[in-house]
Amino acid sequence: MENLLRNLNMEDVLKIRFSPDKAIELLNKDEAILLDIRYPFETEKWGMKFSIEIPLNELPDRVEELPKDKVIICACPQDFRSNIACQFLNLHGFHAKVLVGGLLALTDRLKGMAAKDLTL
């Protein structure tokens, strides 16, 4: 972790961020999965049926449930917790990204007729 912080630059930070449009593109191509890292009380109220749900605090014990051959788009309501999950996964050999603006931005992007843009 120390080496990650010492070598981190702004270019690296920008590389791990995906817009909702980029996320939709990769999800449609089956090149990515959406990892919803919210807690169960959150996902039971409003969930993304097309996501894998693993709460952030369970991620270390359930990391083997994730594919290493796809981009993992980490998501929470905004993007605070997903940044933590993304760094954890990248340190463990995954290709993880952060959904910019989180699930709120993705939900906003998929409102109304725009929901048809997601063709999983």
Coordinates of C-alpha atoms in Angstrom, one line a residue:
M1 CA 0.0 0.0 0.0
E2 CA 2.9 2.4 0.8
N3 CA 4.3 1.9 -2.7
L4 CA 0.9 2.6 -4.3
L5 CA 0.7 5.9 -2.4
R6 CA 4.3 6.9 -3.1
N7 CA 3.9 6.3 -6.9
L8 CA 0.3 7.6 -7.3
N9 CA -0.1 10.5 -9.7
M10 CA -3.1 12.3 -11.2
E11 CA -2.9 10.3 -14.4
D12 CA -3.3 7.1 -12.4
V13 CA -6.3 8.5 -10.5
L14 CA -8.0 9.5 -13.8
K15 CA -7.4 6.0 -15.3
I16 CA -9.5 4.2 -12.6
R17 CA -12.6 6.4 -13.1
F18 CA -15.4 5.4 -15.5
S19 CA -18.3 7.5 -16.5
P20 CA -21.8 6.0 -16.5
D21 CA -21.6 5.9 -20.3
K22 CA -18.3 4.0 -20.3
A23 CA -19.7 1.6 -17.8
I24 CA -22.8 1.0 -19.9
E25 CA -20.6 0.4 -22.9
L26 CA -18.4 -2.3 -21.2
L27 CA -21.4 -3.9 -19.5
N28 CA -23.2 -4.2 -22.8
K29 CA -20.1 -5.8 -24.4
D30 CA -19.9 -8.3 -21.4
E31 CA -16.4 -7.0 -20.7
A32 CA -17.2 -5.7 -17.2
I33 CA -19.3 -6.4 -14.2
L34 CA -20.9 -4.0 -11.8
L35 CA -19.9 -4.6 -8.2
D36 CA -22.4 -3.0 -5.8
I37 CA -20.6 -2.7 -2.5
R38 CA -23.4 -1.2 -0.5
Y39 CA -24.7 -2.9 2.7
P40 CA -27.8 -5.2 2.5
F41 CA -30.1 -2.6 4.1
E42 CA -29.3 -0.4 1.2
T43 CA -29.6 -2.9 -1.6
E44 CA -32.9 -4.3 -0.3
K45 CA -34.4 -0.8 -0.7
W46 CA -33.1 -0.2 -4.2
G47 CA -30.8 -2.6 -6.0
M48 CA -29.3 -3.0 -9.5
K49 CA -30.6 -6.4 -10.8
F50 CA -27.6 -6.6 -13.1
S51 CA -25.0 -6.2 -10.4
I52 CA -23.0 -8.5 -8.1
E53 CA -23.7 -7.5 -4.5
I54 CA -20.9 -7.8 -2.1
P55 CA -20.8 -5.3 0.8
L56 CA -17.5 -3.5 1.3
N57 CA -16.9 -5.1 4.7
E58 CA -17.3 -8.6 3.2
L59 CA -15.1 -8.0 0.2
P60 CA -11.9 -9.5 1.6
D61 CA -13.7 -12.7 2.4
R62 CA -15.6 -13.0 -0.9
V63 CA -13.1 -11.7 -3.4
E64 CA -12.9 -15.2 -5.0
E65 CA -16.5 -14.6 -6.3
L66 CA -15.2 -12.0 -8.7
P67 CA -13.9 -12.7 -12.2
K68 CA -10.3 -11.7 -13.0
D69 CA -11.0 -11.7 -16.7
K70 CA -13.4 -8.7 -16.7
V71 CA -13.2 -5.1 -15.6
I72 CA -14.9 -4.7 -12.2
I73 CA -16.8 -1.5 -11.9
C74 CA -17.1 -0.7 -8.2
A75 CA -20.2 1.3 -7.2
C76 CA -21.8 2.7 -4.2
P77 CA -24.3 5.6 -3.9
Q78 CA -21.7 8.2 -4.9
D79 CA -18.1 7.0 -5.1
F80 CA -16.5 7.1 -1.6
R81 CA -16.7 3.4 -0.7
S82 CA -16.2 2.3 -4.3
N83 CA -12.8 4.0 -4.3
I84 CA -11.8 1.9 -1.3
A85 CA -13.0 -1.3 -3.0
C86 CA -11.3 -0.4 -6.3
Q87 CA -7.9 0.1 -4.6
F88 CA -8.3 -3.1 -2.6
L89 CA -9.2 -5.1 -5.8
N90 CA -6.4 -3.6 -7.8
L91 CA -3.9 -4.5 -5.1
H92 CA -5.2 -8.1 -5.4
G93 CA -4.7 -8.4 -9.1
F94 CA -8.1 -7.4 -10.4
H95 CA -8.8 -4.8 -13.1
A96 CA -11.1 -2.5 -11.1
K97 CA -12.5 0.9 -11.8
V98 CA -14.7 3.4 -10.0
L99 CA -18.1 4.5 -11.3
V100 CA -17.9 8.3 -11.3
G101 CA -20.8 9.7 -9.4
G102 CA -21.8 6.2 -8.2
L103 CA -25.1 4.5 -8.6
L104 CA -26.9 7.8 -8.3
A105 CA -25.2 9.0 -11.5
L106 CA -25.9 5.7 -13.2
T107 CA -29.5 5.7 -12.2
D108 CA -29.9 9.3 -13.4
R109 CA -28.2 8.3 -16.8
L110 CA -30.7 5.4 -17.2
K111 CA -33.9 7.3 -16.5
G112 CA -36.9 6.8 -18.7
M113 CA -36.2 5.8 -22.3
A114 CA -32.5 5.9 -21.7
A115 CA -32.8 2.7 -19.8
K116 CA -32.9 1.0 -23.2
D117 CA -29.2 1.9 -23.6
L118 CA -28.4 -0.9 -21.2
T119 CA -28.8 -4.1 -23.2
L120 CA -27.3 -6.8 -21.0

